[in-house]
Amino acid sequence: MDRIRLAIWTFMLLLFSVTIWGDEIYFRSLGVKDGLSQPSSIAIWQDRLGRIWLGNNAVNCYDGISTKVIRLSEYFPSLEDANIHNFCGNDSTLCLLAENNIICIDLQMRQPFMPEITATAICYSDDQLYAVEGHSLYRCNVRSGEKEILFSDERYVFTLITPIDDNQFWIGTTTGVLKVDLTEKRIITTCFQEENITTQFLDSESRLWLSAKSGLAAVVSLNGEAVVFNDPGGSSIPYIHCFTEDTRGIIWVGTLAGLYRIEMKTNGVPKIIGNQPYMAETSITALLADRQGNLWIGPYYGDIRYGNIDLDDFKCFYSDEKVEDRLHGTVIGSMAEDKEGNLYVASEGSGINVLNKNREVIRHITKVTHRLPDNKIRALWYDEQTDNLFVSVYKNGLYVYDRKTDRVRQIDFSFIDSTSQLIIEEIVPYRDMLVLASIQGIFKLDRENLHASYLLDDSLLQQKCSGNIRTVYIDDKDRLWVSSLEEGLFSVDLKSQKILSVYGDGLQKGSRIPSAVNSICGDSRNGIFMSTLNSGLLLYNEERNDFSSYREHDHFLLSDVCYSVTRSFYRNLVVTTDKGVSILDMSVKKKPLSAFHIPLSNLPAPLSLSGDCGIYVSPMDRNVYVGTICGLFSFNEQNLNRPGRNYSLFFSSISVNNQLLTPADSEFLQQDITFSSKIELPYNLNTISLTFSTSNYLLSNYGQYEYKMEGLDELWITTSNRTITYSSLRPGKYSLIVRELDNPQNEVQLEIIIMYPFWLSWPMILLYVCGTISIIAWLVWFNKTKTRLMLSLEMKKREVEQMDKLNRDNQQFLTNISNEFRKPLTVIIAILNNIIADAAVVAGKNRIGKVLKQVVYLQGLITRLQTFNREEQEDVVFSFGNPVYDAESPVEEVIETEDNTLYTMLIVDSDCEIRASLKETFSFAYRLIEAEDIKEGYLIALRELPDIILSEIDMADGSGIELCRMIKSHVDTLHIPVILMTYQPSPEQQIQSIRSGADDYVVKPFFMDLLQHRCNSLVRNSKRILSRYIKQKEEQDYVPLLATNVQEKRLLDTATHVLEEHLEDPDFDIAHWAKCMGMGRTSLFNQIKMVTGMTPNDYIVSFKMDRAKLLLSDDVCCPIAEVAYRLGYSDPIYFSRTFKKHVGVSPMQYRKNMLVSQKEEVS
């Protein structure tokens, strides 16, 4: 009986294993490089967002971009990081087993917790956690840690649990599998009671797939009927670890020997697809088919694999020279397809690969098999009419492969004299000929007689088309487009054989294209497109004869480095770049709408592209074939454009001010950002970086998205980066929206609130408003008060101004009256002084002196009246040192030059009486000149050059200050002393007088004695300064003393005469001098002291020193001792000491100084 059963099972297994695994799935990998804690997985689970949770030595969460690892030992030190399995859960909680302890992870808080419940197996049903342990089935409350017994049977040891619905469960035991109804508290079905059940899985048809420790595998229907598809010895499938079901209903089985697929036949019998497992070298311990249809494979050790048989429509062919039925060649180049669907693939160094319509490599055309001159094939083109394949062989021209005879023959190119012209890079059909583009020329081949010749007849055009040709193309308007290394891009009219336009290559000056062209396709109706070396894709504008570009930054291309461009079967553009393939949607003529990209990183195995790699669109199977380095891959663009199913877009992480926020360590994030719809942040945490992910894992590595921050951005921003950063957000309410570029309905949104600082909060704003209103009210009150005060002050000011004006008028009246009094008083005082000076009788002098005192007293009263008036106007001018008039000593000015001539005085005054008074006073001492006005006075001063000028300030034709300024500004008169006189003194007028250069400022009425002394002093000082600088010998350092009256002049003349007579007498002394003067020594002392201010002895020494200076200057040959003797000194040494004491230098040094000065004057 056992032998019969064994024979039956063997026959069934042979029947199941007839079909070969025809479909290929290309799996991507996920490992430690992606953040996985360990390259293995014994449990896989998907949450409601589509994130994949993996269990190994830790809990790993993969969101399509990165992996977050949760190590349970960090939260529960008593647990070891190992054997984490049996994942299950609902929308908010993930439950798992670790050492038979139930561990839960709050998905919203991303926080693990342990409910202190042990179990052998767990599952979720109707948001309730069920567990089995020992002989019982429990319902658990993970929050409280309580469990409720729902079913128990001492006959069985429960090891597995699988829910059927809310009340029925499949329970795996050590002695079979049980179907239990919790409502009736009974066992409905029992199967395989002799087997220890190790794995069970419920498919979409409610069938239970199970395996036992013995190796048995079976499927049990809902009514309890079982079909075994693997016997207890495991002859077909070795030890089974897990099951899963994909979207097509295929059951995937993970075993000790790899991955198997089982398909249910219509008769309900499972059928193993293929006789060999996939990933045979790996032990598969976990499987999951996610909601998108992706199959996730967890090996016991190795990277996790995932792929999709529906969406991964790539077919790859890898080059292997050692295997006959594999592609040969390093670089896969040009391709062609015959009418039977056979695909011919050129290679660089391995001849031609021939694939049948099933795309199986059936043979190779090489120099060995078909006597090709070289295995380097540059171009292929198939002629359907003649059933011939044209083959370009490197440096050997063109060959024809006849499919009927399976022979190769060479085309005659004997007219070519250069080997480089035999390197044909492209074969382009044109009417009844083939255009052949070689590196150094363009030729044509008649397809009937196979005769080759130059395409263009003109020799200049032939030369222009022979500069390292990159590509050629002929459009529907018979235009030949040529791109060459030396000439750039240009077009030629094939009918007239004339150049139409030259566009350059982006390097030449005046180029109209940004970069060199590598490939051209299209027509004038749908657009002519050109791939460029580093400027993306160009579209030719027929009307403007220029180009528009589509670049990587426009998200139409994977890269701006483009190799080839061609039209697909569905009229879209297929562009190969250095980063992969881009398919541009051309449903609108001449304008790409969107793009779908195939990055090389998304392919099943690492491949790369170059400029020599070919691209071909098959009109039969409508697939696109792309040659690569060491391989070839194909795809159908219609399948690629199918949208993914059941995937989510979500935010995966958030960083604020470069700090990652999690619910556990941040008070601003109440739950994980993945589940949050709003986040509130303080004003100082306003730099935000958000990372978003998608559960569309097949395209998660590359995708185009756009985002906008409502409240900040006006336009959508396109990006392929998964991190969005905003810096220094102002307080306010924002809404960040992220969506897919190709599927705008799939979006995720997060409300971001940047809270205002406390000083900008509503209470503070209200306080600011109240404060502002108060300040404004105070300012209004203040301005009104200020306005009233200003009006009051203005009225007061006007009153004061009126009073001031009245006072000024009064003051001016009093001033004018006082000045009118001053003029006659000044004249009277001057006359009285003169009378007193001339009076001979003392009694007469006394009477006249009394009259003078009364006049002076009257003048004082007038002065006091003016002072009182100014005090009332707060404009007091204090006059310190007012003289006390001495009526008893009237004076007369007596002044003469050294040669007994009088100095000249110019008097400028419009008042004739004042002029007469001054003339009478100074006539004995000066030669007087009069002038009535400023102009006359200035002209007289220039003509006469007087020794001193007296001028009135206030005159009819101008001011004496202006006259002083003119005199001091002229080079001939600037040395003349000027005394200004006024009736109306003021500080301002005095300052102006000093600024104009006036030497003295005198207020009328003045004392003649004081005025004479001032005049004498100014004249003497002026002459001293003048004589020092003009070096007059007769007045070089000696200016005679000035007398103030006739008696003093007579005294000085007599004294000087006596001194000159006794100059050489060494015995001459003061007693002898007094005797010669006819007076006593005391009287002489008093008279000399009063007139000169010096004692008689000092006067004698001063007189002799002046004569010594003249002798030293005039007679340079006279010895110093002789000079001393001439001056009455008996001791020359004593003379030298006396001279140095008075002059400051020795006689000898003084003579040297004078000689140097004279030489300088001569030079």
Short mmCIF file of N, CA and C in Angstrom, two decimals, residues 725-829:
data_model
loop_
_atom_site.label_atom_id
_atom_site.label_comp_id
_atom_site.label_asym_id
_atom_site.label_seq_id
_atom_site.Cartn_x
_atom_site.Cartn_y
_atom_site.Cartn_z
N THR A 725 14.05 71.87 2.72
CA THR A 725 14.56 72.71 3.80
C THR A 725 14.06 74.14 3.62
N TYR A 726 13.56 74.71 4.71
CA TYR A 726 13.19 76.12 4.75
C TYR A 726 13.91 76.74 5.95
N SER A 727 14.56 77.85 5.70
CA SER A 727 15.36 78.51 6.74
C SER A 727 14.69 79.81 7.16
N SER A 728 14.79 80.09 8.44
CA SER A 728 14.36 81.37 9.02
C SER A 728 12.93 81.71 8.64
N LEU A 729 12.01 80.78 8.91
CA LEU A 729 10.60 81.05 8.66
C LEU A 729 10.10 82.09 9.66
N ARG A 730 9.36 83.03 9.15
CA ARG A 730 8.78 84.03 10.03
C ARG A 730 7.58 83.45 10.77
N PRO A 731 7.26 84.01 11.94
CA PRO A 731 6.08 83.51 12.64
C PRO A 731 4.84 83.61 11.77
N GLY A 732 4.05 82.56 11.81
CA GLY A 732 2.84 82.54 11.00
C GLY A 732 2.39 81.11 10.78
N LYS A 733 1.39 80.97 9.94
CA LYS A 733 0.78 79.68 9.64
C LYS A 733 1.10 79.30 8.20
N TYR A 734 1.69 78.11 8.01
CA TYR A 734 2.08 77.64 6.70
C TYR A 734 1.49 76.25 6.47
N SER A 735 1.47 75.86 5.22
CA SER A 735 1.02 74.52 4.85
C SER A 735 1.94 74.00 3.75
N LEU A 736 2.72 72.96 4.07
CA LEU A 736 3.64 72.36 3.11
C LEU A 736 2.94 71.22 2.39
N ILE A 737 2.89 71.30 1.07
CA ILE A 737 2.25 70.28 0.25
C ILE A 737 3.30 69.68 -0.67
N VAL A 738 3.39 68.35 -0.65
CA VAL A 738 4.30 67.62 -1.54
C VAL A 738 3.45 66.66 -2.37
N ARG A 739 3.70 66.62 -3.65
CA ARG A 739 2.95 65.71 -4.52
C ARG A 739 3.84 65.21 -5.64
N GLU A 740 3.39 64.11 -6.25
CA GLU A 740 4.13 63.55 -7.37
C GLU A 740 3.90 64.40 -8.61
N LEU A 741 4.95 64.55 -9.39
CA LEU A 741 4.84 65.38 -10.58
C LEU A 741 3.91 64.74 -11.61
N ASP A 742 4.00 63.42 -11.76
CA ASP A 742 3.17 62.74 -12.75
C ASP A 742 1.80 62.37 -12.21
N ASN A 743 1.63 62.40 -10.91
CA ASN A 743 0.36 62.02 -10.29
C ASN A 743 0.03 63.02 -9.20
N PRO A 744 -0.42 64.22 -9.57
CA PRO A 744 -0.63 65.28 -8.57
C PRO A 744 -1.68 64.94 -7.52
N GLN A 745 -2.55 63.94 -7.80
CA GLN A 745 -3.55 63.59 -6.81
C GLN A 745 -2.93 62.93 -5.58
N ASN A 746 -1.78 62.31 -5.77
CA ASN A 746 -1.10 61.67 -4.65
C ASN A 746 -0.21 62.70 -3.96
N GLU A 747 -0.67 63.19 -2.85
CA GLU A 747 0.05 64.26 -2.16
C GLU A 747 0.01 64.03 -0.66
N VAL A 748 0.89 64.72 0.04
CA VAL A 748 0.92 64.71 1.49
C VAL A 748 1.05 66.16 1.95
N GLN A 749 0.41 66.47 3.06
CA GLN A 749 0.34 67.86 3.50
C GLN A 749 0.63 67.93 4.99
N LEU A 750 1.36 68.97 5.38
CA LEU A 750 1.70 69.20 6.78
C LEU A 750 1.51 70.68 7.10
N GLU A 751 0.72 70.93 8.11
CA GLU A 751 0.51 72.31 8.56
C GLU A 751 1.60 72.67 9.57
N ILE A 752 2.29 73.76 9.28
CA ILE A 752 3.41 74.21 10.12
C ILE A 752 3.04 75.57 10.70
N ILE A 753 3.08 75.65 12.02
CA ILE A 753 2.77 76.91 12.71
C ILE A 753 4.01 77.35 13.47
N ILE A 754 4.55 78.47 13.07
CA ILE A 754 5.66 79.10 13.80
C ILE A 754 5.04 80.13 14.74
N MET A 755 5.08 79.82 16.01
CA MET A 755 4.42 80.69 16.98
C MET A 755 5.17 82.00 17.15
N TYR A 756 4.41 83.01 17.45
CA TYR A 756 5.00 84.33 17.66
C TYR A 756 5.69 84.36 19.02
N PRO A 757 6.76 85.12 19.17
CA PRO A 757 7.36 85.29 20.50
C PRO A 757 6.39 86.01 21.43
N PHE A 758 6.68 85.90 22.71
CA PHE A 758 5.72 86.45 23.67
C PHE A 758 5.51 87.94 23.47
N TRP A 759 6.57 88.61 22.98
CA TRP A 759 6.40 90.05 22.76
C TRP A 759 5.59 90.36 21.51
N LEU A 760 5.27 89.31 20.74
CA LEU A 760 4.38 89.50 19.60
C LEU A 760 3.08 88.71 19.76
N SER A 761 2.81 88.21 20.99
CA SER A 761 1.57 87.50 21.24
C SER A 761 0.41 88.49 21.29
N TRP A 762 -0.83 87.92 21.26
CA TRP A 762 -2.00 88.80 21.22
C TRP A 762 -2.12 89.71 22.45
N PRO A 763 -1.87 89.19 23.66
CA PRO A 763 -1.92 90.13 24.81
C PRO A 763 -0.90 91.26 24.68
N MET A 764 0.31 90.89 24.21
CA MET A 764 1.32 91.93 24.05
C MET A 764 0.96 92.89 22.92
N ILE A 765 0.40 92.33 21.85
CA ILE A 765 -0.03 93.20 20.75
C ILE A 765 -1.11 94.15 21.24
N LEU A 766 -2.07 93.61 22.04
CA LEU A 766 -3.10 94.47 22.61
C LEU A 766 -2.49 95.54 23.50
N LEU A 767 -1.46 95.10 24.27
CA LEU A 767 -0.78 96.09 25.12
C LEU A 767 -0.07 97.13 24.26
N TYR A 768 0.57 96.67 23.15
CA TYR A 768 1.22 97.61 22.26
C TYR A 768 0.21 98.58 21.66
N VAL A 769 -0.94 98.05 21.27
CA VAL A 769 -1.96 98.91 20.68
C VAL A 769 -2.42 99.95 21.68
N CYS A 770 -2.70 99.47 22.93
CA CYS A 770 -3.12 100.42 23.97
C CYS A 770 -2.02 101.45 24.24
N GLY A 771 -0.78 100.95 24.34
CA GLY A 771 0.32 101.88 24.56
C GLY A 771 0.47 102.87 23.42
N THR A 772 0.32 102.36 22.17
CA THR A 772 0.44 103.24 21.01
C THR A 772 -0.66 104.29 21.02
N ILE A 773 -1.89 103.82 21.33
CA ILE A 773 -3.02 104.79 21.39
C ILE A 773 -2.75 105.82 22.47
N SER A 774 -2.24 105.36 23.61
CA SER A 774 -1.94 106.31 24.69
C SER A 774 -0.87 107.30 24.26
N ILE A 775 0.15 106.79 23.63
CA ILE A 775 1.23 107.69 23.18
C ILE A 775 0.70 108.67 22.15
N ILE A 776 -0.13 108.17 21.23
CA ILE A 776 -0.70 109.06 20.21
C ILE A 776 -1.56 110.12 20.86
N ALA A 777 -2.39 109.67 21.86
CA ALA A 777 -3.25 110.65 22.55
C ALA A 777 -2.40 111.68 23.28
N TRP A 778 -1.32 111.18 23.94
CA TRP A 778 -0.44 112.13 24.64
C TRP A 778 0.23 113.08 23.66
N LEU A 779 0.65 112.52 22.48
CA LEU A 779 1.28 113.38 21.48
C LEU A 779 0.31 114.42 20.95
N VAL A 780 -0.96 113.99 20.76
CA VAL A 780 -1.97 114.95 20.30
C VAL A 780 -2.17 116.04 21.33
N TRP A 781 -2.30 115.60 22.63
CA TRP A 781 -2.45 116.60 23.71
C TRP A 781 -1.22 117.49 23.79
N PHE A 782 -0.06 116.86 23.68
CA PHE A 782 1.18 117.63 23.77
C PHE A 782 1.27 118.63 22.62
N ASN A 783 0.92 118.18 21.41
CA ASN A 783 1.00 119.08 20.25
C ASN A 783 0.00 120.22 20.38
N LYS A 784 -1.19 119.88 20.87
CA LYS A 784 -2.17 120.95 21.06
C LYS A 784 -1.67 121.94 22.10
N THR A 785 -1.16 121.39 23.22
CA THR A 785 -0.64 122.29 24.26
C THR A 785 0.53 123.10 23.73
N LYS A 786 1.39 122.41 22.98
CA LYS A 786 2.54 123.09 22.40
C LYS A 786 2.09 124.17 21.42
N THR A 787 1.05 123.85 20.65
CA THR A 787 0.55 124.83 19.69
C THR A 787 0.01 126.06 20.40
N ARG A 788 -0.79 125.78 21.47
CA ARG A 788 -1.31 126.92 22.23
C ARG A 788 -0.18 127.74 22.84
N LEU A 789 0.80 127.02 23.38
CA LEU A 789 1.94 127.72 23.98
C LEU A 789 2.72 128.50 22.93
N MET A 790 2.88 127.88 21.75
CA MET A 790 3.60 128.56 20.68
C MET A 790 2.86 129.81 20.22
N LEU A 791 1.52 129.68 20.16
CA LEU A 791 0.74 130.87 19.80
C LEU A 791 0.90 131.95 20.84
N SER A 792 0.86 131.52 22.13
CA SER A 792 1.03 132.50 23.21
C SER A 792 2.42 133.12 23.14
N LEU A 793 3.42 132.25 22.91
CA LEU A 793 4.78 132.78 22.81
C LEU A 793 4.93 133.69 21.61
N GLU A 794 4.25 133.31 20.52
CA GLU A 794 4.32 134.16 19.34
C GLU A 794 3.72 135.53 19.60
N MET A 795 2.62 135.53 20.33
CA MET A 795 2.02 136.83 20.66
C MET A 795 2.95 137.62 21.56
N LYS A 796 3.53 136.92 22.59
CA LYS A 796 4.47 137.59 23.46
C LYS A 796 5.67 138.11 22.67
N LYS A 797 6.12 137.25 21.74
CA LYS A 797 7.27 137.64 20.94
C LYS A 797 6.96 138.89 20.13
N ARG A 798 5.77 138.91 19.58
CA ARG A 798 5.39 140.09 18.80
C ARG A 798 5.33 141.32 19.68
N GLU A 799 4.79 141.15 20.90
CA GLU A 799 4.74 142.28 21.83
C GLU A 799 6.15 142.75 22.17
N VAL A 800 7.02 141.74 22.45
CA VAL A 800 8.40 142.09 22.81
C VAL A 800 9.09 142.77 21.63
N GLU A 801 8.84 142.22 20.42
CA GLU A 801 9.44 142.83 19.24
C GLU A 801 8.96 144.26 19.07
N GLN A 802 7.68 144.47 19.32
CA GLN A 802 7.16 145.84 19.21
C GLN A 802 7.82 146.74 20.25
N MET A 803 7.97 146.20 21.50
CA MET A 803 8.63 146.98 22.55
C MET A 803 10.09 147.22 22.19
N ASP A 804 10.73 146.15 21.66
CA ASP A 804 12.13 146.30 21.27
C ASP A 804 12.28 147.34 20.17
N LYS A 805 11.34 147.28 19.24
CA LYS A 805 11.41 148.24 18.15
C LYS A 805 11.25 149.68 18.69
N LEU A 806 10.32 149.81 19.63
CA LEU A 806 10.10 151.12 20.22
C LEU A 806 11.35 151.57 20.99
N ASN A 807 11.92 150.60 21.76
CA ASN A 807 13.12 150.94 22.53
C ASN A 807 14.29 151.27 21.61
N ARG A 808 14.40 150.46 20.52
CA ARG A 808 15.49 150.75 19.59
C ARG A 808 15.31 152.11 18.96
N ASP A 809 14.07 152.45 18.67
CA ASP A 809 13.84 153.78 18.11
C ASP A 809 14.23 154.86 19.11
N ASN A 810 13.85 154.59 20.38
CA ASN A 810 14.21 155.56 21.41
C ASN A 810 15.73 155.64 21.58
N GLN A 811 16.33 154.43 21.60
CA GLN A 811 17.79 154.41 21.75
C GLN A 811 18.48 155.09 20.58
N GLN A 812 17.95 154.82 19.39
CA GLN A 812 18.55 155.44 18.21
C GLN A 812 18.41 156.95 18.29
N PHE A 813 17.24 157.39 18.78
CA PHE A 813 17.02 158.82 18.91
C PHE A 813 18.02 159.43 19.90
N LEU A 814 18.16 158.73 21.08
CA LEU A 814 19.09 159.24 22.09
C LEU A 814 20.52 159.18 21.57
N THR A 815 20.84 158.10 20.86
CA THR A 815 22.19 157.96 20.32
C THR A 815 22.49 159.07 19.32
N ASN A 816 21.52 159.32 18.45
CA ASN A 816 21.72 160.38 17.47
C ASN A 816 21.91 161.73 18.15
N ILE A 817 21.06 162.01 19.17
CA ILE A 817 21.17 163.28 19.89
C ILE A 817 22.52 163.37 20.58
N SER A 818 22.91 162.21 21.24
CA SER A 818 24.20 162.20 21.96
C SER A 818 25.34 162.43 21.00
N ASN A 819 25.27 161.79 19.81
CA ASN A 819 26.34 161.97 18.84
C ASN A 819 26.40 163.41 18.36
N GLU A 820 25.21 164.02 18.21
CA GLU A 820 25.19 165.41 17.80
C GLU A 820 25.83 166.30 18.85
N PHE A 821 25.64 165.92 20.15
CA PHE A 821 26.29 166.67 21.21
C PHE A 821 27.80 166.39 21.23
N ARG A 822 28.16 165.15 20.92
CA ARG A 822 29.57 164.77 21.00
C ARG A 822 30.42 165.55 20.00
N LYS A 823 29.89 165.78 18.83
CA LYS A 823 30.69 166.45 17.81
C LYS A 823 31.14 167.84 18.25
N PRO A 824 30.21 168.72 18.66
CA PRO A 824 30.70 170.05 19.09
C PRO A 824 31.55 169.99 20.36
N LEU A 825 31.21 169.01 21.28
CA LEU A 825 32.00 168.88 22.50
C LEU A 825 33.43 168.47 22.15
N THR A 826 33.57 167.60 21.20
CA THR A 826 34.92 167.18 20.80
C THR A 826 35.71 168.37 20.29
N VAL A 827 35.04 169.21 19.47
CA VAL A 827 35.73 170.38 18.92
C VAL A 827 36.08 171.36 20.03
N ILE A 828 35.12 171.57 20.97
CA ILE A 828 35.34 172.53 22.05
C ILE A 828 36.50 172.07 22.91
N ILE A 829 36.53 170.75 23.24
CA ILE A 829 37.60 170.23 24.09
C ILE A 829 38.94 170.40 23.40
#
